[in-house]
Amino acid sequence: MSTLRRSARLQRMLSVSSLSPLTSQQSDSPTLDRHTRKRKSKVEADIDAADLSSSSERPAQRRRKKSKKVNDTDDINSVPDKQPRRKRATKPEPVYIIPDVERRETTFRGRLGYACLNTVLRNKKPASETIFCSRTCRLDSLVNKGIDWVKELGRKNVQDLISIIEWNEQNNIRFFRISSEMFPYASHGTHGYDLEYCAPLLACAGELANKYGHRLTTHPGQFTQLGSPKPEVVEAAVRELAYHTEMLDRMGIGPDGVIIVHGGGVYGDKGAAIERIKHTIREVLPQHIRQRLVLENDELCYNAEDLLPICEELDVPLVFDYHHDRLNPSSIPPSTIIQRADTIWRRRGIRPKQHLSEPRPGAVTLMEKRAHADRCESFPFELPDDIDLMIEAKDKEQAVLHLYRIYGLQPVIYASLRPPDMNPTKETKGRKSLKASAKERRGEM
């Protein structure tokens, strides 16, 4: 505070003090002068203290107010950046106890493969480290988030497919079925899209598979009905096959990259449905799609004996499924079917492939036996020596490694092994099976 302001303040305080009884007495009294001097000194000290307080506090208060005003403006005009989520550390793998297997002999020297999902990579911790190539979404998510968001799911799936191919090579597995959900809704009638946006990445995945000599195939879902009496269903099936063909073509996969489909429904008249299947293959499918198409016998509608004449007539290879043949057998023995089917494969210049699975323990009814066991314990007697065998089992790559150990087919990396479920049931671990099991326990079935 300036000297002038300090003097004026002192005068005001003294003038107020002069009105008190003490200062109304004679000013020439020594006692009064002494009191006046003391009071004046006290007032000056109070003023000095007030000046010190004002000089130290008021600028700080002004700075705080100014700062608060700036912050208020920032809150209105901008959104503060979110703090980045701290990445969880990768958890070390637990120590697994792997039981011994019963060793067996075989003359089989073909490739074993598994379908769609690698359980070791899928179950990595934390969840951000998981690797899988079947990211998908609901249709309303596509509508709400947009097609670019869905395409990004497909791009991530291809990236993880590359990682799965690398893992397979390290573990001597050179046969793999690509998930049909690689590109969600790519074949949709309204929201479908082509794969041009992901062409470079698909080419990288295919180049890696070809470099290692891996066979990649696909298997569209049960809604791919070539013999449906409804034209719109057949059109959807053709779009689905076109999507799978484009994916394999962009990867540069050769003729061994086949697309497997079932015969589908019989719609009350199997003979008429078979004629529609043949018409769709012969007249509707473009040649580049037909070149990859193969048929597979199923456990309900079309056994191998039903499909073999179609395959021989149209020169379409037949994938023989041992499990389906046991549930829906033909009058022709498996060895004869395999021999006739092998003729088509060889004539087309495509390496033969078959499917192997086993029913779950405790399964009794046909519907219970349809569910695949976690692993397969043996090869069928009719298995040829030099084909590719797809193991359709819940434990995926572990089922392949399990057979490697049983038959000594390939060296196995111990760290890649996971123990089997020692108490498997006839129910799988899927949500539908768990719900059905719960209802059965409650007596609702």
Tab-separated table of C-alpha atoms in Angstrom:
chain	number	residue	atom	x	y	z
A	1	MET	CA	0.000	0.000	0.000
A	2	SER	CA	1.351	3.459	-0.855
A	3	THR	CA	2.485	5.928	1.852
A	4	LEU	CA	-0.349	8.340	0.976
A	5	ARG	CA	-3.057	5.713	1.434
A	6	ARG	CA	-1.428	4.524	4.640
A	7	SER	CA	-1.416	8.084	6.066
A	8	ALA	CA	-5.066	8.651	5.167
A	9	ARG	CA	-6.091	5.419	6.806
A	10	LEU	CA	-4.149	6.344	9.950
A	11	GLN	CA	-5.923	9.716	10.142
A	12	ARG	CA	-9.353	8.065	9.903
A	13	MET	CA	-8.572	5.627	12.673
A	14	LEU	CA	-7.186	8.397	14.915
A	15	SER	CA	-10.214	10.564	14.331
A	16	VAL	CA	-12.463	7.739	15.445
A	17	SER	CA	-10.272	7.203	18.502
A	18	SER	CA	-10.522	10.890	19.469
A	19	LEU	CA	-14.228	10.427	20.163
A	20	SER	CA	-13.573	7.932	22.933
A	21	PRO	CA	-13.676	9.056	26.616
A	22	LEU	CA	-9.989	8.518	26.944
A	23	THR	CA	-8.990	10.968	24.208
A	24	SER	CA	-11.580	13.629	25.180
A	25	GLN	CA	-9.383	14.775	28.091
A	26	GLN	CA	-6.662	17.479	27.940
A	27	SER	CA	-4.244	16.744	25.148
A	28	ASP	CA	-1.342	18.418	26.995
A	29	SER	CA	-1.469	15.872	29.802
A	30	PRO	CA	1.656	13.694	29.803
A	31	THR	CA	-0.455	10.645	30.601
A	32	LEU	CA	-2.833	11.323	27.768
A	33	ASP	CA	0.018	11.910	25.347
A	34	ARG	CA	1.525	8.606	26.375
A	35	HIS	CA	-1.808	6.812	25.795
A	36	THR	CA	-2.250	8.555	22.502
A	37	ARG	CA	1.207	7.545	21.366
A	38	LYS	CA	0.566	3.932	22.385
A	39	ARG	CA	-2.746	3.889	20.564
A	40	LYS	CA	-1.169	5.446	17.515
A	41	SER	CA	1.579	2.833	17.549
A	42	LYS	CA	-1.019	0.076	17.905
A	43	VAL	CA	-3.053	1.459	15.011
A	44	GLU	CA	0.061	1.661	12.839
A	45	ALA	CA	0.908	-1.943	13.690
A	46	ASP	CA	-2.626	-3.030	12.762
A	47	ILE	CA	-2.355	-1.173	9.475
A	48	ASP	CA	0.997	-2.803	8.714
A	49	ALA	CA	-0.461	-6.242	9.430
A	50	ALA	CA	-3.472	-5.482	7.240
A	51	ASP	CA	-1.193	-4.290	4.461
A	52	LEU	CA	0.870	-7.470	4.671
A	53	SER	CA	-2.244	-9.642	4.586
A	54	SER	CA	-3.686	-7.729	1.654
A	55	SER	CA	-0.477	-7.878	-0.328
A	56	SER	CA	-0.152	-11.666	0.130
A	57	GLU	CA	-3.779	-12.794	-0.178
A	58	ARG	CA	-5.561	-10.552	-2.629
A	59	PRO	CA	-3.368	-11.214	-5.685
A	60	ALA	CA	-3.650	-14.947	-4.993
A	61	GLN	CA	-7.427	-14.619	-4.738
A	62	ARG	CA	-7.489	-12.729	-8.010
A	63	ARG	CA	-5.351	-15.416	-9.621
A	64	ARG	CA	-7.691	-18.130	-8.347
A	65	LYS	CA	-10.747	-16.316	-9.652
A	66	LYS	CA	-9.110	-15.773	-13.017
A	67	SER	CA	-8.019	-19.387	-13.155
A	68	LYS	CA	-11.511	-20.559	-12.232
A	69	LYS	CA	-12.980	-18.431	-14.961
A	70	VAL	CA	-10.649	-19.943	-17.536
A	71	ASN	CA	-11.446	-23.446	-16.322
A	72	ASP	CA	-15.174	-22.766	-16.504
A	73	THR	CA	-14.734	-21.643	-20.092
A	74	ASP	CA	-12.722	-24.757	-20.898
A	75	ASP	CA	-15.434	-26.979	-19.418
A	76	ILE	CA	-18.009	-25.377	-21.679
A	77	ASN	CA	-16.030	-25.397	-24.894
A	78	SER	CA	-14.074	-28.639	-24.608
A	79	VAL	CA	-14.314	-32.177	-23.255
A	80	PRO	CA	-11.321	-33.299	-21.205
A	81	ASP	CA	-9.431	-36.246	-22.621
A	82	LYS	CA	-10.156	-39.584	-20.981
A	83	GLN	CA	-7.333	-41.112	-19.084
A	84	PRO	CA	-6.032	-44.099	-21.072
A	85	ARG	CA	-7.044	-47.376	-19.506
A	86	ARG	CA	-4.110	-49.097	-17.973
A	87	LYS	CA	-3.284	-52.260	-19.863
A	88	ARG	CA	-3.403	-55.351	-17.734
A	89	ALA	CA	-0.305	-57.440	-17.593
A	90	THR	CA	-0.405	-60.770	-19.384
A	91	LYS	CA	-0.977	-63.529	-16.878
A	92	PRO	CA	1.520	-66.373	-16.909
A	93	GLU	CA	0.153	-69.703	-18.034
A	94	PRO	CA	-0.656	-72.066	-15.175
A	95	VAL	CA	1.207	-75.324	-14.885
A	96	TYR	CA	-0.917	-78.053	-16.460
A	97	ILE	CA	-0.750	-81.723	-15.617
A	98	ILE	CA	-1.136	-83.645	-18.868
A	99	PRO	CA	-2.145	-87.288	-18.490
A	100	ASP	CA	-0.506	-89.999	-20.544
A	101	VAL	CA	-2.285	-91.479	-23.553
A	102	GLU	CA	-2.648	-95.030	-24.756
A	103	ARG	CA	-0.297	-95.420	-27.715
A	104	ARG	CA	-1.565	-97.004	-30.925
A	105	GLU	CA	-0.249	-97.870	-34.359
A	106	THR	CA	-1.495	-96.556	-37.699
A	107	THR	CA	-0.425	-96.376	-41.318
A	108	PHE	CA	-2.132	-92.999	-41.736
A	109	ARG	CA	0.263	-90.267	-42.847
A	110	GLY	CA	-2.104	-87.515	-43.928
A	111	ARG	CA	-2.810	-84.154	-42.325
A	112	LEU	CA	-5.106	-83.588	-39.366
A	113	GLY	CA	-6.974	-80.318	-38.993
A	114	TYR	CA	-9.435	-78.503	-36.763
A	115	ALA	CA	-12.186	-75.979	-37.280
A	116	CYS	CA	-12.432	-72.240	-36.755
A	117	LEU	CA	-11.198	-71.712	-33.179
A	118	ASN	CA	-7.912	-72.213	-31.340
A	119	THR	CA	-8.664	-72.695	-27.636
A	120	VAL	CA	-5.149	-71.831	-26.450
A	121	LEU	CA	-5.171	-68.480	-28.237
A	122	ARG	CA	-8.840	-67.764	-27.532
A	123	ASN	CA	-8.418	-68.208	-23.775
A	124	LYS	CA	-5.377	-65.988	-23.342
A	125	LYS	CA	-5.460	-63.571	-20.386
A	126	PRO	CA	-6.180	-60.701	-20.175
A	127	ALA	CA	-9.108	-60.680	-22.581
A	128	SER	CA	-7.463	-57.980	-24.700
A	129	GLU	CA	-4.795	-60.529	-25.668
A	130	THR	CA	-7.198	-63.162	-27.032
A	131	ILE	CA	-6.826	-64.264	-30.649
A	132	PHE	CA	-9.747	-65.544	-32.722
A	133	CYS	CA	-11.201	-64.971	-36.177
A	134	SER	CA	-14.950	-65.170	-35.611
A	135	ARG	CA	-15.831	-61.697	-34.316
A	136	THR	CA	-19.401	-60.941	-35.279
A	137	CYS	CA	-22.347	-58.848	-34.135
A	138	ARG	CA	-26.105	-58.593	-34.129
A	139	LEU	CA	-27.893	-56.979	-37.030
A	140	ASP	CA	-29.092	-54.062	-34.893
A	141	SER	CA	-25.451	-53.337	-33.983
A	142	LEU	CA	-24.658	-53.105	-37.685
A	143	VAL	CA	-27.539	-50.677	-38.188
A	144	ASN	CA	-26.611	-48.541	-35.174
A	145	LYS	CA	-22.825	-48.499	-35.557
A	146	GLY	CA	-22.546	-48.588	-39.322
A	147	ILE	CA	-20.960	-50.807	-41.928
A	148	ASP	CA	-17.445	-49.434	-41.368
A	149	TRP	CA	-17.540	-50.701	-37.786
A	150	VAL	CA	-18.560	-54.155	-39.034
A	151	LYS	CA	-15.811	-54.138	-41.650
A	152	GLU	CA	-13.295	-53.419	-38.914
A	153	LEU	CA	-14.386	-56.646	-37.205
A	154	GLY	CA	-13.549	-58.488	-40.410
A	155	ARG	CA	-10.152	-56.837	-40.635
A	156	LYS	CA	-9.328	-57.891	-37.072
A	157	ASN	CA	-10.459	-61.426	-37.869
A	158	VAL	CA	-8.011	-61.646	-40.768
A	159	GLN	CA	-5.201	-60.303	-38.594
A	160	ASP	CA	-5.885	-63.012	-36.040
A	161	LEU	CA	-6.140	-65.659	-38.757
A	162	ILE	CA	-2.527	-64.852	-39.584
A	163	SER	CA	-1.603	-65.426	-35.925
A	164	ILE	CA	-3.469	-68.747	-35.911
A	165	ILE	CA	-1.645	-69.885	-39.052
A	166	GLU	CA	1.677	-69.084	-37.367
A	167	TRP	CA	0.660	-71.009	-34.233
A	168	ASN	CA	-0.462	-73.967	-36.336
A	169	GLU	CA	2.862	-74.054	-38.160
A	170	GLN	CA	4.783	-74.017	-34.887
A	171	ASN	CA	2.674	-76.957	-33.700
A	172	ASN	CA	2.791	-78.993	-36.936
A	173	ILE	CA	-0.888	-78.503	-37.795
A	174	ARG	CA	-1.280	-77.695	-41.475
A	175	PHE	CA	-4.999	-78.039	-42.067
A	176	PHE	CA	-7.532	-75.484	-40.826
A	177	ARG	CA	-11.142	-74.511	-41.477
A	178	ILE	CA	-11.747	-70.769	-41.643
A	179	SER	CA	-14.758	-69.483	-39.737
A	180	SER	CA	-17.763	-68.474	-41.835
A	181	GLU	CA	-18.023	-65.378	-39.617
A	182	MET	CA	-14.750	-63.893	-40.835
A	183	PHE	CA	-16.682	-61.024	-42.432
A	184	PRO	CA	-20.010	-60.515	-40.632
A	185	TYR	CA	-23.004	-59.960	-42.924
A	186	ALA	CA	-20.845	-59.860	-46.049
A	187	SER	CA	-23.486	-61.923	-47.882
A	188	HIS	CA	-26.506	-60.104	-46.426
A	189	GLY	CA	-29.158	-59.150	-48.950
A	190	THR	CA	-29.340	-55.522	-47.771
A	191	HIS	CA	-26.128	-54.819	-45.869
A	192	GLY	CA	-23.716	-57.070	-47.761
A	193	TYR	CA	-20.362	-55.789	-49.010
A	194	ASP	CA	-17.389	-57.005	-51.019
A	195	LEU	CA	-13.945	-57.664	-49.567
A	196	GLU	CA	-11.925	-55.235	-51.661
A	197	TYR	CA	-11.205	-53.087	-48.590
A	198	CYS	CA	-9.380	-56.019	-46.965
A	199	ALA	CA	-7.727	-57.432	-50.088
A	200	PRO	CA	-4.084	-56.716	-49.085
A	201	LEU	CA	-4.498	-58.328	-45.665
A	202	LEU	CA	-6.284	-61.358	-47.123
A	203	ALA	CA	-3.455	-61.734	-49.619
A	204	CYS	CA	-0.938	-61.724	-46.746
A	205	ALA	CA	-2.855	-64.458	-44.914
A	206	GLY	CA	-3.085	-66.595	-48.030
A	207	GLU	CA	0.561	-66.060	-48.890
A	208	LEU	CA	1.561	-67.241	-45.420
A	209	ALA	CA	-0.639	-70.344	-45.649
A	210	ASN	CA	0.742	-71.197	-49.086
A	211	LYS	CA	4.300	-70.625	-47.894
A	212	TYR	CA	3.841	-73.173	-45.096
A	213	GLY	CA	1.822	-75.579	-47.225
A	214	HIS	CA	-1.330	-75.224	-45.111
A	215	ARG	CA	-4.723	-76.215	-46.437
A	216	LEU	CA	-7.558	-73.764	-45.687
A	217	THR	CA	-11.213	-74.636	-46.274
A	218	THR	CA	-14.624	-73.225	-45.323
A	219	HIS	CA	-17.985	-74.683	-44.296
A	220	PRO	CA	-21.010	-72.340	-44.599
A	221	GLY	CA	-23.772	-72.810	-42.045
A	222	GLN	CA	-26.963	-74.814	-42.096
A	223	PHE	CA	-28.954	-72.018	-43.727
A	224	THR	CA	-27.122	-72.570	-47.008
A	225	GLN	CA	-29.916	-74.565	-48.647
A	226	LEU	CA	-29.335	-75.358	-52.306
A	227	GLY	CA	-32.523	-77.422	-52.591
A	228	SER	CA	-35.022	-75.083	-50.976
A	229	PRO	CA	-38.351	-74.614	-52.795
A	230	LYS	CA	-38.179	-70.890	-51.939
A	231	PRO	CA	-36.225	-68.850	-54.518
A	232	GLU	CA	-35.176	-66.262	-51.930
A	233	VAL	CA	-33.560	-68.985	-49.801
A	234	VAL	CA	-31.600	-70.291	-52.781
A	235	GLU	CA	-30.552	-66.732	-53.655
A	236	ALA	CA	-29.261	-66.248	-50.104
A	237	ALA	CA	-27.352	-69.540	-50.378
A	238	VAL	CA	-25.729	-68.423	-53.621
A	239	ARG	CA	-24.708	-65.104	-52.031
A	240	GLU	CA	-23.160	-67.001	-49.115
A	241	LEU	CA	-21.180	-69.249	-51.448
A	242	ALA	CA	-20.090	-66.207	-53.464
A	243	TYR	CA	-18.769	-64.546	-50.295
A	244	HIS	CA	-16.766	-67.641	-49.315
A	245	THR	CA	-15.401	-67.959	-52.833
A	246	GLU	CA	-14.326	-64.322	-52.918
A	247	MET	CA	-12.535	-64.723	-49.584
A	248	LEU	CA	-10.585	-67.776	-50.756
A	249	ASP	CA	-9.847	-66.228	-54.153
A	250	ARG	CA	-8.493	-63.016	-52.618
A	251	MET	CA	-6.263	-65.132	-50.397
A	252	GLY	CA	-4.856	-66.895	-53.428
A	253	ILE	CA	-5.893	-70.327	-52.140
A	254	GLY	CA	-5.719	-73.080	-54.752
A	255	PRO	CA	-8.302	-75.760	-55.631
A	256	ASP	CA	-7.747	-77.602	-52.325
A	257	GLY	CA	-9.541	-74.685	-50.654
A	258	VAL	CA	-13.003	-76.206	-50.971
A	259	ILE	CA	-16.361	-74.999	-49.638
A	260	ILE	CA	-18.332	-77.759	-47.896
A	261	VAL	CA	-22.138	-77.734	-47.747
A	262	HIS	CA	-24.769	-80.259	-46.699
A	263	GLY	CA	-27.694	-81.350	-48.814
A	264	GLY	CA	-30.066	-79.389	-46.586
A	265	GLY	CA	-33.729	-80.121	-45.988
A	266	VAL	CA	-35.979	-82.587	-47.812
A	267	TYR	CA	-39.124	-80.414	-47.571
A	268	GLY	CA	-41.439	-83.412	-47.536
A	269	ASP	CA	-40.150	-84.830	-50.837
A	270	LYS	CA	-36.514	-85.908	-50.938
A	271	GLY	CA	-36.595	-86.767	-54.642
A	272	ALA	CA	-37.859	-83.310	-55.603
A	273	ALA	CA	-35.342	-81.660	-53.264
A	274	ILE	CA	-32.486	-83.610	-54.887
A	275	GLU	CA	-33.581	-82.389	-58.309
A	276	ARG	CA	-33.566	-78.798	-57.048
A	277	ILE	CA	-30.065	-79.292	-55.613
A	278	LYS	CA	-28.818	-80.524	-58.972
A	279	HIS	CA	-30.530	-77.652	-60.788
A	280	THR	CA	-28.946	-75.064	-58.480
A	281	ILE	CA	-25.468	-76.538	-58.902
A	282	ARG	CA	-25.752	-77.021	-62.645
A	283	GLU	CA	-27.746	-73.965	-63.713
A	284	VAL	CA	-27.507	-71.303	-60.992
A	285	LEU	CA	-24.012	-71.408	-59.509
A	286	PRO	CA	-21.341	-69.520	-61.469
A	287	GLN	CA	-18.463	-71.693	-62.600
A	288	HIS	CA	-15.883	-70.163	-60.234
A	289	ILE	CA	-18.132	-70.981	-57.252
A	290	ARG	CA	-18.949	-74.446	-58.498
A	291	GLN	CA	-15.226	-75.206	-58.797
A	292	ARG	CA	-14.894	-74.960	-55.008
A	293	LEU	CA	-18.155	-76.664	-54.020
A	294	VAL	CA	-18.165	-80.077	-52.324
A	295	LEU	CA	-21.038	-81.930	-50.621
A	296	GLU	CA	-21.054	-83.716	-47.256
A	297	ASN	CA	-23.369	-86.405	-45.919
A	298	ASP	CA	-25.305	-85.424	-42.792
A	299	GLU	CA	-26.856	-87.239	-39.843
A	300	LEU	CA	-30.520	-86.440	-40.538
A	301	CYS	CA	-31.559	-85.916	-44.157
A	302	TYR	CA	-28.989	-87.002	-46.745
A	303	ASN	CA	-26.665	-89.920	-46.152
A	304	ALA	CA	-23.677	-90.656	-48.350
A	305	GLU	CA	-25.725	-92.989	-50.526
A	306	ASP	CA	-28.154	-90.146	-51.286
A	307	LEU	CA	-25.442	-87.697	-52.310
A	308	LEU	CA	-23.006	-89.968	-54.122
A	309	PRO	CA	-25.086	-90.181	-57.357
A	310	ILE	CA	-25.382	-86.363	-57.423
A	311	CYS	CA	-21.633	-86.003	-56.957
A	312	GLU	CA	-20.823	-88.540	-59.658
A	313	GLU	CA	-23.289	-86.987	-62.106
A	314	LEU	CA	-22.153	-83.383	-61.569
A	315	ASP	CA	-18.484	-84.152	-60.848
A	316	VAL	CA	-18.752	-82.607	-57.380
A	317	PRO	CA	-16.497	-84.178	-54.705
A	318	LEU	CA	-18.057	-85.866	-51.672
A	319	VAL	CA	-16.707	-85.323	-48.147
A	320	PHE	CA	-17.361	-88.507	-46.191
A	321	ASP	CA	-18.226	-87.897	-42.523
A	322	TYR	CA	-17.740	-91.020	-40.378
A	323	HIS	CA	-19.838	-89.790	-37.460
A	324	HIS	CA	-22.759	-88.836	-39.687
A	325	ASP	CA	-22.551	-92.164	-41.466
A	326	ARG	CA	-22.931	-94.011	-38.167
A	327	LEU	CA	-26.020	-91.982	-37.277
A	328	ASN	CA	-27.531	-91.999	-40.774
A	329	PRO	CA	-25.985	-95.055	-42.439
A	330	SER	CA	-26.056	-96.066	-46.073
A	331	SER	CA	-26.711	-99.534	-47.427
A	332	ILE	CA	-23.342	-99.256	-49.182
A	333	PRO	CA	-20.341	-100.008	-46.932
A	334	PRO	CA	-18.101	-97.037	-46.075
A	335	SER	CA	-15.119	-98.533	-47.882
A	336	THR	CA	-17.060	-98.581	-51.170
A	337	ILE	CA	-18.346	-95.030	-50.700
A	338	ILE	CA	-14.835	-93.790	-49.935
A	339	GLN	CA	-13.417	-95.498	-53.002
A	340	ARG	CA	-16.050	-94.025	-55.323
A	341	ALA	CA	-15.713	-90.590	-53.751
A	342	ASP	CA	-11.932	-90.768	-54.052
A	343	THR	CA	-12.309	-91.218	-57.809
A	344	ILE	CA	-14.048	-87.839	-58.069
A	345	TRP	CA	-11.424	-86.097	-55.936
A	346	ARG	CA	-8.566	-87.481	-58.013
A	347	ARG	CA	-10.269	-86.687	-61.301
A	348	ARG	CA	-10.756	-83.093	-60.204
A	349	GLY	CA	-7.143	-82.789	-59.040
A	350	ILE	CA	-8.176	-81.995	-55.457
A	351	ARG	CA	-6.720	-83.716	-52.420
A	352	PRO	CA	-9.431	-85.845	-50.709
A	353	LYS	CA	-10.684	-84.822	-47.291
A	354	GLN	CA	-12.921	-86.472	-44.713
A	355	HIS	CA	-14.468	-85.575	-41.351
A	356	LEU	CA	-14.105	-87.428	-38.068
A	357	SER	CA	-15.913	-86.937	-34.768
A	358	GLU	CA	-17.349	-89.052	-31.971
A	359	PRO	CA	-20.547	-88.803	-29.902
A	360	ARG	CA	-20.330	-87.493	-26.374
A	361	PRO	CA	-20.128	-90.026	-23.538
A	362	GLY	CA	-23.509	-91.070	-22.199
A	363	ALA	CA	-25.387	-90.064	-25.353
A	364	VAL	CA	-28.273	-92.425	-26.122
A	365	THR	CA	-30.782	-90.779	-28.440
A	366	LEU	CA	-30.041	-89.594	-31.960
A	367	MET	CA	-30.247	-85.957	-30.919
A	368	GLU	CA	-27.830	-86.558	-28.052
A	369	LYS	CA	-25.391	-88.411	-30.293
A	370	ARG	CA	-25.279	-85.533	-32.758
A	371	ALA	CA	-23.207	-83.447	-30.332
A	372	HIS	CA	-19.460	-83.845	-30.818
A	373	ALA	CA	-17.209	-85.215	-28.111
A	374	ASP	CA	-14.360	-83.103	-26.763
A	375	ARG	CA	-11.787	-85.340	-28.472
A	376	CYS	CA	-11.488	-88.436	-30.652
A	377	GLU	CA	-9.755	-91.496	-29.268
A	378	SER	CA	-9.128	-93.543	-32.409
A	379	PHE	CA	-9.098	-93.571	-36.194
A	380	PRO	CA	-11.782	-95.484	-38.092
A	381	PHE	CA	-10.826	-98.779	-39.670
A	382	GLU	CA	-11.714	-97.549	-43.182
A	383	LEU	CA	-9.483	-94.454	-43.043
A	384	PRO	CA	-7.214	-94.192	-46.121
A	385	ASP	CA	-3.520	-93.605	-45.548
A	386	ASP	CA	-3.080	-90.348	-47.446
A	387	ILE	CA	-5.958	-87.885	-47.120
A	388	ASP	CA	-6.697	-84.785	-45.056
A	389	LEU	CA	-8.840	-85.519	-41.997
A	390	MET	CA	-10.782	-82.731	-40.302
A	391	ILE	CA	-11.253	-83.456	-36.579
A	392	GLU	CA	-14.593	-81.991	-35.537
A	393	ALA	CA	-14.287	-81.890	-31.754
A	394	LYS	CA	-15.003	-79.392	-28.999
A	395	ASP	CA	-11.372	-79.199	-27.896
A	396	LYS	CA	-10.335	-78.061	-31.380
A	397	GLU	CA	-6.539	-78.024	-31.716
A	398	GLN	CA	-6.197	-80.060	-28.513
A	399	ALA	CA	-8.085	-82.895	-30.208
A	400	VAL	CA	-5.502	-82.854	-33.014
A	401	LEU	CA	-2.566	-82.815	-30.595
A	402	HIS	CA	-4.231	-85.640	-28.666
A	403	LEU	CA	-4.256	-87.843	-31.777
A	404	TYR	CA	-0.675	-86.808	-32.551
A	405	ARG	CA	0.343	-88.219	-29.179
A	406	ILE	CA	-1.727	-91.399	-29.507
A	407	TYR	CA	-0.418	-92.324	-32.950
A	408	GLY	CA	2.963	-90.569	-32.903
A	409	LEU	CA	2.098	-88.590	-36.033
A	410	GLN	CA	3.952	-85.357	-35.226
A	411	PRO	CA	6.174	-83.987	-32.463
A	412	VAL	CA	4.158	-82.124	-29.831
A	413	ILE	CA	5.167	-79.029	-27.860
A	414	TYR	CA	4.310	-79.788	-24.248
A	415	ALA	CA	3.544	-76.136	-23.447
A	416	SER	CA	0.784	-76.205	-26.079
A	417	LEU	CA	-1.061	-79.076	-24.397
A	418	ARG	CA	-4.101	-78.644	-22.183
A	419	PRO	CA	-5.603	-81.399	-20.027
A	420	PRO	CA	-8.898	-82.973	-21.097
A	421	ASP	CA	-12.076	-82.729	-19.072
A	422	MET	CA	-11.834	-85.801	-16.868
A	423	ASN	CA	-15.604	-85.904	-16.295
A	424	PRO	CA	-17.262	-85.117	-19.631
A	425	THR	CA	-21.029	-85.365	-19.918
A	426	LYS	CA	-23.415	-85.797	-22.812
A	427	GLU	CA	-24.035	-82.027	-22.740
A	428	THR	CA	-21.611	-79.673	-24.407
A	429	LYS	CA	-20.505	-76.420	-22.823
A	430	GLY	CA	-22.682	-74.363	-25.144
A	431	ARG	CA	-25.490	-72.203	-23.787
A	432	LYS	CA	-28.264	-74.293	-25.351
A	433	SER	CA	-26.906	-77.499	-23.884
A	434	LEU	CA	-26.536	-75.948	-20.446
A	435	LYS	CA	-30.113	-74.670	-20.540
A	436	ALA	CA	-31.411	-78.066	-21.650
A	437	SER	CA	-29.415	-79.774	-18.921
A	438	ALA	CA	-30.826	-77.418	-16.296
A	439	LYS	CA	-34.384	-78.067	-17.489
A	440	GLU	CA	-33.777	-81.803	-17.382
A	441	ARG	CA	-32.535	-81.564	-13.806
A	442	ARG	CA	-35.651	-79.585	-12.886
A	443	GLY	CA	-37.868	-82.209	-14.507
A	444	GLU	CA	-39.145	-79.850	-17.204
A	445	MET	CA	-38.217	-82.103	-20.120
